[in-house]
Amino acid sequence: MLYCYSNGHIIPSAEATVHISDLGLVRSYAVFDFFRTYGGKPFRMPDYLARFRNSAANLRLPFNLSDEELLNIINVLMTKSELKEAGIKMILTGGESKDTMTIEKPNFFVQVMELSELSEDHYTEGVKLITSDFQREIPVVKSTHYLNAIKLQPLKEKHGAYDVLYCFKGKVLEVPRNNFFLIKNDTLITPKDDVLLGITRKVTLELAQDHFKVEEREVVVDELQEADEAFVTGTTRRMVPVVQIDDYSIGEGRVGEGTKKLIGLFDQYIGEVSI
Amino acid sequence: MLYCYSNGHIIPSAEATVHISDLGLVRSYAVFDFFRTYGGKPFRMPDYLARFRNSAANLRLPFNLSDEELLNIINVLMTKSELKEAGIKMILTGGESKDTMTIEKPNFFVQVMELSELSEDHYTEGVKLITSDFQREIPVVKSTHYLNAIKLQPLKEKHGAYDVLYCFKGKVLEVPRNNFFLIKNDTLITPKDDVLLGITRKVTLELAQDHFKVEEREVVVDELQEADEAFVTGTTRRMVPVVQIDDYSIGEGRVGEGTKKLIGLFDQYIGEVSI
């Protein structure tokens, strides 16, 4: 049985609820973050918590637990839930509100859960993305605003796509739950503004420093067709190679050497931190 | 004690919850609607239900209750809750989802509640709006996306404003929970596209037909300063006169005769339907 932290209490995850008047539900006013363990240890937790604190502050949601308190909570939850490896989700909602507009008493939850790993062929064969014209409302904040992503699910299925690549006004932005990278010659390029700055994105840029020229900058849609390689990054699945976008192939339509190199570097890094 | 309808059951409203993995919470994937009674009878209920069904269909959320079934539910809830007059909220959420992306089994709630009436001076003195550059994500759908509205609460308070008037790319749109109207000479004007089409807005247009020239069309921001009168419409509070927007007065800075006329027509109409 999985356990969850709910406003100071450890409860079975199945019992973790919010009232239907919670601002997180009636006004979509909530932030969250999601990280994972390697070797049972939360990976790059200070980075995730810094982002979470930033999201909370941006929406004026008070949050007072220290990194140490959170680590203790996570250890208790993993032990009680008998998980050796876990995904960890923190959710901070606007809480119940008498006038449905004013923040009164936010609700905070920490969930631990099984990780949903991707089948190996995604990494060896690569995946397809489809583009969609959209920009998230407050891109730098990890809010719960994924209405558009859920709405586009049937379109993804229709096109056999792994996910959607948001582009807006001719600029390449992000995938709803991933960052986007492309490789052109020996240069690794990723959008910098109007996207959620992923921690896996950050680690990727660190690992790439000694092996690629690195550019964090505006990426225009026309660059997609000229790319040699592309991939997306995310917490659970690290790097997933992209070999097709809409109707055209990326590079030679198979997983490139640069992407393989970075996947290898990431695996090596995980090996080091999870000992 | 207030009672609530929750997926086929009548329960105390205080016990109406969703799990924290509900798509309505973790992905902001939910629609709602809100209407009220006059003389204990739901006002223009078919209009509200038609809009609710449209919102649900737009987000692919199945909804199968008939208007008659809903009216029965509301009558039971009002009787059990001992309410003579009520606000009625329907919420349809994406429901729990294993992969946090796929709609499996939506949750549907009907709440009855006390109405929050506005003090009389709002109607006699008029209110102030401040403009803000924003357009809602799917304007025609009554989704729970009010993150921006909650985020702007401190700005409203700072400026002593009743609410925010969303404008976007030079066009006047709507107030987060109200529609916006202006009067210029003998013409009543209101934005038509990229706004939620309110039922009070609809009734206002019906009532105005015999007394004003009526224009539903694009309204540009420059027209605000040239307006003789302005007001906002909403379910609970009907029409609230607007006498100031940002730093300038509307017309002579007091509630105008056209607005008073429409408030009178609305009161008369309510008197007729609530007998």
PDB file of C-alpha atoms in Angstrom, chain B:
ATOM      1  CA  MET B   1     -26.396  21.714   6.742  1.00  0.00           C
ATOM      2  CA  LEU B   2     -25.806  21.857   2.996  1.00  0.00           C
ATOM      3  CA  TYR B   3     -26.115  18.779   0.801  1.00  0.00           C
ATOM      4  CA  CYS B   4     -24.442  17.940  -2.467  1.00  0.00           C
ATOM      5  CA  TYR B   5     -24.929  15.485  -5.333  1.00  0.00           C
ATOM      6  CA  SER B   6     -21.835  13.359  -5.906  1.00  0.00           C
ATOM      7  CA  ASN B   7     -21.857  10.780  -8.730  1.00  0.00           C
ATOM      8  CA  GLY B   8     -25.374   9.535  -8.015  1.00  0.00           C
ATOM      9  CA  HIS B   9     -25.410  10.025  -4.243  1.00  0.00           C
ATOM     10  CA  ILE B  10     -26.686  12.788  -1.988  1.00  0.00           C
ATOM     11  CA  ILE B  11     -24.040  13.555   0.630  1.00  0.00           C
ATOM     12  CA  PRO B  12     -23.237  16.419   3.029  1.00  0.00           C
ATOM     13  CA  SER B  13     -21.405  19.108   1.028  1.00  0.00           C
ATOM     14  CA  ALA B  14     -18.563  19.075   3.538  1.00  0.00           C
ATOM     15  CA  GLU B  15     -17.782  15.494   2.465  1.00  0.00           C
ATOM     16  CA  ALA B  16     -17.603  16.223  -1.278  1.00  0.00           C
ATOM     17  CA  THR B  17     -14.021  15.574  -2.283  1.00  0.00           C
ATOM     18  CA  VAL B  18     -11.919  14.417  -5.192  1.00  0.00           C
ATOM     19  CA  HIS B  19      -8.756  12.359  -4.978  1.00  0.00           C
ATOM     20  CA  ILE B  20      -5.577  14.374  -5.478  1.00  0.00           C
ATOM     21  CA  SER B  21      -4.941  12.401  -8.684  1.00  0.00           C
ATOM     22  CA  ASP B  22      -8.192  13.674 -10.242  1.00  0.00           C
ATOM     23  CA  LEU B  23      -7.442  15.242 -13.636  1.00  0.00           C
ATOM     24  CA  GLY B  24      -9.474  18.240 -12.476  1.00  0.00           C
ATOM     25  CA  LEU B  25      -6.776  18.925  -9.896  1.00  0.00           C
ATOM     26  CA  VAL B  26      -3.510  17.614 -11.370  1.00  0.00           C
ATOM     27  CA  ARG B  27      -4.218  18.718 -14.939  1.00  0.00           C
ATOM     28  CA  SER B  28      -6.785  21.527 -14.525  1.00  0.00           C
ATOM     29  CA  TYR B  29      -9.128  19.445 -16.618  1.00  0.00           C
ATOM     30  CA  ALA B  30     -12.661  20.288 -15.488  1.00  0.00           C
ATOM     31  CA  VAL B  31     -15.703  22.303 -16.506  1.00  0.00           C
ATOM     32  CA  PHE B  32     -18.406  23.842 -14.373  1.00  0.00           C
ATOM     33  CA  ASP B  33     -21.392  26.104 -14.482  1.00  0.00           C
ATOM     34  CA  PHE B  34     -23.233  28.211 -11.970  1.00  0.00           C
ATOM     35  CA  PHE B  35     -26.802  29.427 -11.919  1.00  0.00           C
ATOM     36  CA  ARG B  36     -29.261  30.642  -9.298  1.00  0.00           C
ATOM     37  CA  THR B  37     -32.877  30.569  -8.292  1.00  0.00           C
ATOM     38  CA  TYR B  38     -35.407  33.376  -8.123  1.00  0.00           C
ATOM     39  CA  GLY B  39     -38.443  32.550  -6.040  1.00  0.00           C
ATOM     40  CA  GLY B  40     -36.895  29.119  -5.447  1.00  0.00           C
ATOM     41  CA  LYS B  41     -36.918  28.276  -9.160  1.00  0.00           C
ATOM     42  CA  PRO B  42     -33.687  27.886 -11.181  1.00  0.00           C
ATOM     43  CA  PHE B  43     -33.492  30.900 -13.489  1.00  0.00           C
ATOM     44  CA  ARG B  44     -33.032  30.175 -17.228  1.00  0.00           C
ATOM     45  CA  MET B  45     -31.846  26.684 -16.395  1.00  0.00           C
ATOM     46  CA  PRO B  46     -32.099  25.331 -19.990  1.00  0.00           C
ATOM     47  CA  ASP B  47     -29.660  28.034 -21.126  1.00  0.00           C
ATOM     48  CA  TYR B  48     -27.159  27.205 -18.405  1.00  0.00           C
ATOM     49  CA  LEU B  49     -27.438  23.470 -18.994  1.00  0.00           C
ATOM     50  CA  ALA B  50     -26.966  23.919 -22.743  1.00  0.00           C
ATOM     51  CA  ARG B  51     -23.773  25.857 -22.058  1.00  0.00           C
ATOM     52  CA  PHE B  52     -22.597  23.236 -19.566  1.00  0.00           C
ATOM     53  CA  ARG B  53     -23.189  20.431 -22.056  1.00  0.00           C
ATOM     54  CA  ASN B  54     -21.253  22.402 -24.645  1.00  0.00           C
ATOM     55  CA  SER B  55     -18.329  22.907 -22.245  1.00  0.00           C
ATOM     56  CA  ALA B  56     -18.280  19.188 -21.396  1.00  0.00           C
ATOM     57  CA  ALA B  57     -18.408  18.153 -25.057  1.00  0.00           C
ATOM     58  CA  ASN B  58     -15.586  20.550 -25.928  1.00  0.00           C
ATOM     59  CA  LEU B  59     -13.344  18.770 -23.404  1.00  0.00           C
ATOM     60  CA  ARG B  60     -14.639  15.293 -24.363  1.00  0.00           C
ATOM     61  CA  LEU B  61     -16.097  14.760 -20.879  1.00  0.00           C
ATOM     62  CA  PRO B  62     -19.104  12.442 -21.041  1.00  0.00           C
ATOM     63  CA  PHE B  63     -22.232  13.787 -19.358  1.00  0.00           C
ATOM     64  CA  ASN B  64     -25.528  11.919 -19.528  1.00  0.00           C
ATOM     65  CA  LEU B  65     -28.018  13.427 -17.084  1.00  0.00           C
ATOM     66  CA  SER B  66     -31.133  14.995 -18.601  1.00  0.00           C
ATOM     67  CA  ASP B  67     -32.414  18.456 -17.709  1.00  0.00           C
ATOM     68  CA  GLU B  68     -35.294  16.798 -15.842  1.00  0.00           C
ATOM     69  CA  GLU B  69     -32.974  14.602 -13.785  1.00  0.00           C
ATOM     70  CA  LEU B  70     -30.909  17.647 -12.877  1.00  0.00           C
ATOM     71  CA  LEU B  71     -33.964  19.627 -11.849  1.00  0.00           C
ATOM     72  CA  ASN B  72     -35.007  16.756  -9.580  1.00  0.00           C
ATOM     73  CA  ILE B  73     -31.546  16.651  -8.017  1.00  0.00           C
ATOM     74  CA  ILE B  74     -31.619  20.404  -7.399  1.00  0.00           C
ATOM     75  CA  ASN B  75     -35.053  20.235  -5.794  1.00  0.00           C
ATOM     76  CA  VAL B  76     -33.927  17.442  -3.454  1.00  0.00           C
ATOM     77  CA  LEU B  77     -30.745  19.335  -2.543  1.00  0.00           C
ATOM     78  CA  MET B  78     -32.617  22.585  -1.827  1.00  0.00           C
ATOM     79  CA  THR B  79     -35.198  20.837   0.320  1.00  0.00           C
ATOM     80  CA  LYS B  80     -32.644  18.828   2.311  1.00  0.00           C
ATOM     81  CA  SER B  81     -30.406  21.894   2.679  1.00  0.00           C
ATOM     82  CA  GLU B  82     -33.418  24.016   3.722  1.00  0.00           C
ATOM     83  CA  LEU B  83     -32.640  26.717   1.166  1.00  0.00           C
ATOM     84  CA  LYS B  84     -35.420  28.882  -0.271  1.00  0.00           C
ATOM     85  CA  GLU B  85     -33.049  30.650  -2.654  1.00  0.00           C
ATOM     86  CA  ALA B  86     -29.763  29.150  -3.814  1.00  0.00           C
ATOM     87  CA  GLY B  87     -26.738  29.328  -6.019  1.00  0.00           C
ATOM     88  CA  ILE B  88     -26.258  26.031  -7.865  1.00  0.00           C
ATOM     89  CA  LYS B  89     -22.881  24.852  -9.049  1.00  0.00           C
ATOM     90  CA  MET B  90     -22.256  21.864 -11.317  1.00  0.00           C
ATOM     91  CA  ILE B  91     -18.690  20.563 -11.615  1.00  0.00           C
ATOM     92  CA  LEU B  92     -17.547  17.865 -14.016  1.00  0.00           C
ATOM     93  CA  THR B  93     -13.907  16.857 -13.547  1.00  0.00           C
ATOM     94  CA  GLY B  94     -11.622  14.640 -15.617  1.00  0.00           C
ATOM     95  CA  GLY B  95     -11.636  12.091 -12.800  1.00  0.00           C
ATOM     96  CA  GLU B  96      -8.907   9.767 -11.564  1.00  0.00           C
ATOM     97  CA  SER B  97      -6.502   8.637 -14.251  1.00  0.00           C
ATOM     98  CA  LYS B  98      -3.792   5.990 -14.027  1.00  0.00           C
ATOM     99  CA  ASP B  99      -1.441   7.690 -16.480  1.00  0.00           C
ATOM    100  CA  THR B 100      -2.503  11.244 -15.463  1.00  0.00           C
ATOM    101  CA  MET B 101      -3.308  11.977 -19.121  1.00  0.00           C
ATOM    102  CA  THR B 102      -6.210   9.752 -20.186  1.00  0.00           C
ATOM    103  CA  ILE B 103      -9.840  10.415 -19.281  1.00  0.00           C
ATOM    104  CA  GLU B 104     -11.258   7.310 -17.604  1.00  0.00           C
ATOM    105  CA  LYS B 105     -14.189   8.087 -15.316  1.00  0.00           C
ATOM    106  CA  PRO B 106     -15.190  11.730 -14.769  1.00  0.00           C
ATOM    107  CA  ASN B 107     -16.638  12.943 -11.485  1.00  0.00           C
ATOM    108  CA  PHE B 108     -19.826  14.996 -11.401  1.00  0.00           C
ATOM    109  CA  PHE B 109     -21.059  17.130  -8.510  1.00  0.00           C
ATOM    110  CA  VAL B 110     -23.980  19.469  -7.941  1.00  0.00           C
ATOM    111  CA  GLN B 111     -23.679  21.875  -5.013  1.00  0.00           C
ATOM    112  CA  VAL B 112     -26.323  24.220  -3.631  1.00  0.00           C
ATOM    113  CA  MET B 113     -25.176  27.205  -1.615  1.00  0.00           C
ATOM    114  CA  GLU B 114     -26.176  30.546  -0.147  1.00  0.00           C
ATOM    115  CA  LEU B 115     -25.935  33.434  -2.594  1.00  0.00           C
ATOM    116  CA  SER B 116     -23.420  36.176  -1.913  1.00  0.00           C
ATOM    117  CA  GLU B 117     -25.326  39.374  -2.607  1.00  0.00           C
ATOM    118  CA  LEU B 118     -23.509  42.629  -3.188  1.00  0.00           C
ATOM    119  CA  SER B 119     -24.139  45.628  -0.920  1.00  0.00           C
ATOM    120  CA  GLU B 120     -26.574  48.153  -2.380  1.00  0.00           C
ATOM    121  CA  ASP B 121     -24.014  50.943  -2.856  1.00  0.00           C
ATOM    122  CA  HIS B 122     -22.319  48.962  -5.624  1.00  0.00           C
ATOM    123  CA  TYR B 123     -25.497  49.455  -7.647  1.00  0.00           C
ATOM    124  CA  THR B 124     -26.096  53.086  -6.705  1.00  0.00           C
ATOM    125  CA  GLU B 125     -22.487  54.320  -6.791  1.00  0.00           C
ATOM    126  CA  GLY B 126     -20.995  52.028  -9.441  1.00  0.00           C
ATOM    127  CA  VAL B 127     -17.617  50.285  -9.335  1.00  0.00           C
ATOM    128  CA  LYS B 128     -14.114  50.578 -10.753  1.00  0.00           C
ATOM    129  CA  LEU B 129     -12.393  48.135 -13.114  1.00  0.00           C
ATOM    130  CA  ILE B 130      -8.723  47.877 -13.988  1.00  0.00           C
ATOM    131  CA  THR B 131      -7.642  46.532 -17.366  1.00  0.00           C
ATOM    132  CA  SER B 132      -5.216  43.648 -17.772  1.00  0.00           C
ATOM    133  CA  ASP B 133      -3.751  42.170 -20.948  1.00  0.00           C
ATOM    134  CA  PHE B 134      -5.006  38.598 -21.085  1.00  0.00           C
ATOM    135  CA  GLN B 135      -7.192  36.174 -23.011  1.00  0.00           C
ATOM    136  CA  ARG B 136      -8.526  32.950 -21.494  1.00  0.00           C
ATOM    137  CA  GLU B 137      -7.310  29.666 -23.011  1.00  0.00           C
ATOM    138  CA  ILE B 138     -10.602  28.397 -24.444  1.00  0.00           C
ATOM    139  CA  PRO B 139     -12.811  31.449 -23.954  1.00  0.00           C
ATOM    140  CA  VAL B 140     -16.108  29.846 -25.015  1.00  0.00           C
ATOM    141  CA  VAL B 141     -15.743  26.982 -22.515  1.00  0.00           C
ATOM    142  CA  LYS B 142     -16.528  27.471 -18.838  1.00  0.00           C
ATOM    143  CA  SER B 143     -13.456  25.635 -17.631  1.00  0.00           C
ATOM    144  CA  THR B 144     -11.917  26.044 -14.187  1.00  0.00           C
ATOM    145  CA  HIS B 145      -9.026  28.113 -15.562  1.00  0.00           C
ATOM    146  CA  TYR B 146      -8.976  31.148 -13.280  1.00  0.00           C
ATOM    147  CA  LEU B 147      -5.307  31.062 -12.285  1.00  0.00           C
ATOM    148  CA  ASN B 148      -4.730  34.516 -13.739  1.00  0.00           C
ATOM    149  CA  ALA B 149      -7.773  35.962 -11.973  1.00  0.00           C
ATOM    150  CA  ILE B 150      -6.586  34.722  -8.570  1.00  0.00           C
ATOM    151  CA  LYS B 151      -3.053  35.859  -9.290  1.00  0.00           C
ATOM    152  CA  LEU B 152      -4.347  39.394  -9.965  1.00  0.00           C
ATOM    153  CA  GLN B 153      -6.271  39.654  -6.657  1.00  0.00           C
ATOM    154  CA  PRO B 154      -3.559  41.777  -4.940  1.00  0.00           C
ATOM    155  CA  LEU B 155      -3.501  44.159  -7.917  1.00  0.00           C
ATOM    156  CA  LYS B 156      -7.278  44.610  -7.657  1.00  0.00           C
ATOM    157  CA  GLU B 157      -6.974  45.342  -3.959  1.00  0.00           C
ATOM    158  CA  LYS B 158      -4.116  47.781  -4.512  1.00  0.00           C
ATOM    159  CA  HIS B 159      -6.219  49.777  -6.970  1.00  0.00           C
ATOM    160  CA  GLY B 160      -9.491  49.467  -5.052  1.00  0.00           C
ATOM    161  CA  ALA B 161     -11.018  47.798  -8.088  1.00  0.00           C
ATOM    162  CA  TYR B 162     -14.143  45.655  -8.168  1.00  0.00           C
ATOM    163  CA  ASP B 163     -12.581  43.443 -10.790  1.00  0.00           C
ATOM    164  CA  VAL B 164     -10.251  43.161 -13.771  1.00  0.00           C
ATOM    165  CA  LEU B 165     -11.268  43.816 -17.375  1.00  0.00           C
ATOM    166  CA  TYR B 166      -9.365  41.494 -19.706  1.00  0.00           C
ATOM    167  CA  CYS B 167      -8.259  43.149 -22.929  1.00  0.00           C
ATOM    168  CA  PHE B 168      -6.059  41.432 -25.511  1.00  0.00           C
ATOM    169  CA  LYS B 169      -4.291  42.829 -28.552  1.00  0.00           C
ATOM    170  CA  GLY B 170      -6.283  46.051 -28.334  1.00  0.00           C
ATOM    171  CA  LYS B 171      -9.634  44.303 -27.992  1.00  0.00           C
ATOM    172  CA  VAL B 172     -11.917  44.473 -24.979  1.00  0.00           C
ATOM    173  CA  LEU B 173     -12.941  40.956 -23.867  1.00  0.00           C
ATOM    174  CA  GLU B 174     -14.491  40.154 -20.494  1.00  0.00           C
ATOM    175  CA  VAL B 175     -14.212  40.261 -16.719  1.00  0.00           C
ATOM    176  CA  PRO B 176     -13.134  36.882 -15.228  1.00  0.00           C
ATOM    177  CA  ARG B 177     -16.652  36.072 -13.982  1.00  0.00           C
ATOM    178  CA  ASN B 178     -18.695  38.703 -15.869  1.00  0.00           C
ATOM    179  CA  ASN B 179     -19.439  40.023 -19.312  1.00  0.00           C
ATOM    180  CA  PHE B 180     -18.787  43.647 -20.180  1.00  0.00           C
ATOM    181  CA  PHE B 181     -21.162  46.137 -21.802  1.00  0.00           C
ATOM    182  CA  LEU B 182     -20.879  49.750 -22.774  1.00  0.00           C
ATOM    183  CA  ILE B 183     -23.485  52.278 -23.865  1.00  0.00           C
ATOM    184  CA  LYS B 184     -22.709  54.996 -26.408  1.00  0.00           C
ATOM    185  CA  ASN B 185     -25.586  57.334 -27.264  1.00  0.00           C
ATOM    186  CA  ASP B 186     -28.578  55.001 -27.648  1.00  0.00           C
ATOM    187  CA  THR B 187     -26.508  51.931 -28.525  1.00  0.00           C
ATOM    188  CA  LEU B 188     -25.742  49.000 -26.240  1.00  0.00           C
ATOM    189  CA  ILE B 189     -22.462  47.332 -27.228  1.00  0.00           C
ATOM    190  CA  THR B 190     -20.817  44.120 -26.004  1.00  0.00           C
ATOM    191  CA  PRO B 191     -17.918  41.915 -27.202  1.00  0.00           C
ATOM    192  CA  LYS B 192     -19.024  38.888 -29.168  1.00  0.00           C
ATOM    193  CA  ASP B 193     -15.964  36.697 -29.798  1.00  0.00           C
ATOM    194  CA  ASP B 194     -13.296  35.171 -27.535  1.00  0.00           C
ATOM    195  CA  VAL B 195     -15.463  35.573 -24.435  1.00  0.00           C
ATOM    196  CA  LEU B 196     -17.633  33.238 -22.410  1.00  0.00           C
ATOM    197  CA  LEU B 197     -21.197  33.950 -23.505  1.00  0.00           C
ATOM    198  CA  GLY B 198     -22.980  34.616 -20.226  1.00  0.00           C
ATOM    199  CA  ILE B 199     -26.634  33.824 -19.722  1.00  0.00           C
ATOM    200  CA  THR B 200     -27.164  37.150 -17.946  1.00  0.00           C
ATOM    201  CA  ARG B 201     -25.527  38.717 -21.011  1.00  0.00           C
ATOM    202  CA  LYS B 202     -28.062  36.890 -23.187  1.00  0.00           C
ATOM    203  CA  VAL B 203     -31.009  38.019 -21.057  1.00  0.00           C
ATOM    204  CA  THR B 204     -29.695  41.592 -21.068  1.00  0.00           C
ATOM    205  CA  LEU B 205     -29.563  41.595 -24.861  1.00  0.00           C
ATOM    206  CA  GLU B 206     -33.124  40.219 -25.024  1.00  0.00           C
ATOM    207  CA  LEU B 207     -34.439  42.862 -22.622  1.00  0.00           C
ATOM    208  CA  ALA B 208     -32.604  45.678 -24.407  1.00  0.00           C
ATOM    209  CA  GLN B 209     -34.027  44.932 -27.858  1.00  0.00           C
ATOM    210  CA  ASP B 210     -37.015  47.265 -27.562  1.00  0.00           C
ATOM    211  CA  HIS B 211     -35.123  50.109 -25.892  1.00  0.00           C
ATOM    212  CA  PHE B 212     -31.643  50.311 -27.442  1.00  0.00           C
ATOM    213  CA  LYS B 213     -29.833  49.710 -30.663  1.00  0.00           C
ATOM    214  CA  VAL B 214     -27.867  46.565 -29.882  1.00  0.00           C
ATOM    215  CA  GLU B 215     -24.423  45.665 -31.222  1.00  0.00           C
ATOM    216  CA  GLU B 216     -22.626  42.391 -30.499  1.00  0.00           C
ATOM    217  CA  ARG B 217     -19.239  42.929 -32.095  1.00  0.00           C
ATOM    218  CA  GLU B 218     -15.520  43.471 -31.612  1.00  0.00           C
ATOM    219  CA  VAL B 219     -14.925  46.287 -29.104  1.00  0.00           C
ATOM    220  CA  VAL B 220     -11.569  48.084 -29.221  1.00  0.00           C
ATOM    221  CA  VAL B 221      -9.860  49.479 -26.132  1.00  0.00           C
ATOM    222  CA  ASP B 222     -10.093  53.059 -27.434  1.00  0.00           C
ATOM    223  CA  GLU B 223     -13.871  52.847 -27.198  1.00  0.00           C
ATOM    224  CA  LEU B 224     -13.736  52.574 -23.419  1.00  0.00           C
ATOM    225  CA  GLN B 225     -12.830  56.219 -22.888  1.00  0.00           C
ATOM    226  CA  GLU B 226     -15.545  57.347 -25.298  1.00  0.00           C
ATOM    227  CA  ALA B 227     -18.338  55.364 -23.659  1.00  0.00           C
ATOM    228  CA  ASP B 228     -21.242  57.148 -21.965  1.00  0.00           C
ATOM    229  CA  GLU B 229     -21.924  54.238 -19.614  1.00  0.00           C
ATOM    230  CA  ALA B 230     -20.582  50.793 -18.800  1.00  0.00           C
ATOM    231  CA  PHE B 231     -21.621  47.816 -16.709  1.00  0.00           C
ATOM    232  CA  VAL B 232     -20.841  44.167 -16.144  1.00  0.00           C
ATOM    233  CA  THR B 233     -23.308  41.280 -16.050  1.00  0.00           C
ATOM    234  CA  GLY B 234     -23.192  38.081 -14.032  1.00  0.00           C
ATOM    235  CA  THR B 235     -25.467  35.400 -12.647  1.00  0.00           C
ATOM    236  CA  THR B 236     -25.596  36.346  -8.980  1.00  0.00           C
ATOM    237  CA  ARG B 237     -25.402  40.120  -9.231  1.00  0.00           C
ATOM    238  CA  ARG B 238     -27.099  40.694 -12.567  1.00  0.00           C
ATOM    239  CA  MET B 239     -25.841  44.153 -13.629  1.00  0.00           C
ATOM    240  CA  VAL B 240     -23.207  46.137 -11.778  1.00  0.00           C
ATOM    241  CA  PRO B 241     -22.613  49.687 -13.080  1.00  0.00           C
ATOM    242  CA  VAL B 242     -19.018  50.626 -13.928  1.00  0.00           C
ATOM    243  CA  VAL B 243     -18.104  54.292 -13.425  1.00  0.00           C
ATOM    244  CA  GLN B 244     -14.318  54.133 -13.659  1.00  0.00           C
ATOM    245  CA  ILE B 245     -11.786  52.098 -15.667  1.00  0.00           C
ATOM    246  CA  ASP B 246      -8.125  52.466 -14.711  1.00  0.00           C
ATOM    247  CA  ASP B 247      -7.600  56.215 -14.248  1.00  0.00           C
ATOM    248  CA  TYR B 248     -10.502  57.620 -16.233  1.00  0.00           C
ATOM    249  CA  SER B 249     -14.192  58.072 -15.518  1.00  0.00           C
ATOM    250  CA  ILE B 250     -16.843  56.504 -17.677  1.00  0.00           C
ATOM    251  CA  GLY B 251     -19.207  59.220 -18.946  1.00  0.00           C
ATOM    252  CA  GLU B 252     -19.893  61.536 -16.034  1.00  0.00           C
ATOM    253  CA  GLY B 253     -18.475  59.122 -13.467  1.00  0.00           C
ATOM    254  CA  ARG B 254     -21.841  58.098 -12.071  1.00  0.00           C
ATOM    255  CA  VAL B 255     -24.437  55.440 -12.820  1.00  0.00           C
ATOM    256  CA  GLY B 256     -26.120  56.372 -16.105  1.00  0.00           C
ATOM    257  CA  GLU B 257     -29.781  56.353 -17.136  1.00  0.00           C
ATOM    258  CA  GLY B 258     -29.346  53.526 -19.662  1.00  0.00           C
ATOM    259  CA  THR B 259     -27.882  51.235 -17.031  1.00  0.00           C
ATOM    260  CA  LYS B 260     -30.650  52.131 -14.575  1.00  0.00           C
ATOM    261  CA  LYS B 261     -33.212  51.383 -17.275  1.00  0.00           C
ATOM    262  CA  LEU B 262     -31.737  47.915 -17.881  1.00  0.00           C
ATOM    263  CA  ILE B 263     -31.501  47.146 -14.157  1.00  0.00           C
ATOM    264  CA  GLY B 264     -35.187  48.048 -13.911  1.00  0.00           C
ATOM    265  CA  LEU B 265     -36.098  45.848 -16.860  1.00  0.00           C
ATOM    266  CA  PHE B 266     -34.156  42.952 -15.329  1.00  0.00           C
ATOM    267  CA  ASP B 267     -35.880  43.359 -11.944  1.00  0.00           C
ATOM    268  CA  GLN B 268     -39.240  43.408 -13.708  1.00  0.00           C
ATOM    269  CA  TYR B 269     -38.375  40.245 -15.650  1.00  0.00           C
ATOM    270  CA  ILE B 270     -37.303  38.450 -12.468  1.00  0.00           C
ATOM    271  CA  GLY B 271     -40.572  39.492 -10.841  1.00  0.00           C
ATOM    272  CA  GLU B 272     -42.463  37.861 -13.703  1.00  0.00           C
ATOM    273  CA  VAL B 273     -40.541  34.558 -13.792  1.00  0.00           C
ATOM    274  CA  SER B 274     -40.367  34.044 -10.023  1.00  0.00           C
ATOM    275  CA  ILE B 275     -44.109  34.170  -9.326  1.00  0.00           C
TER     276      ILE B 275
END
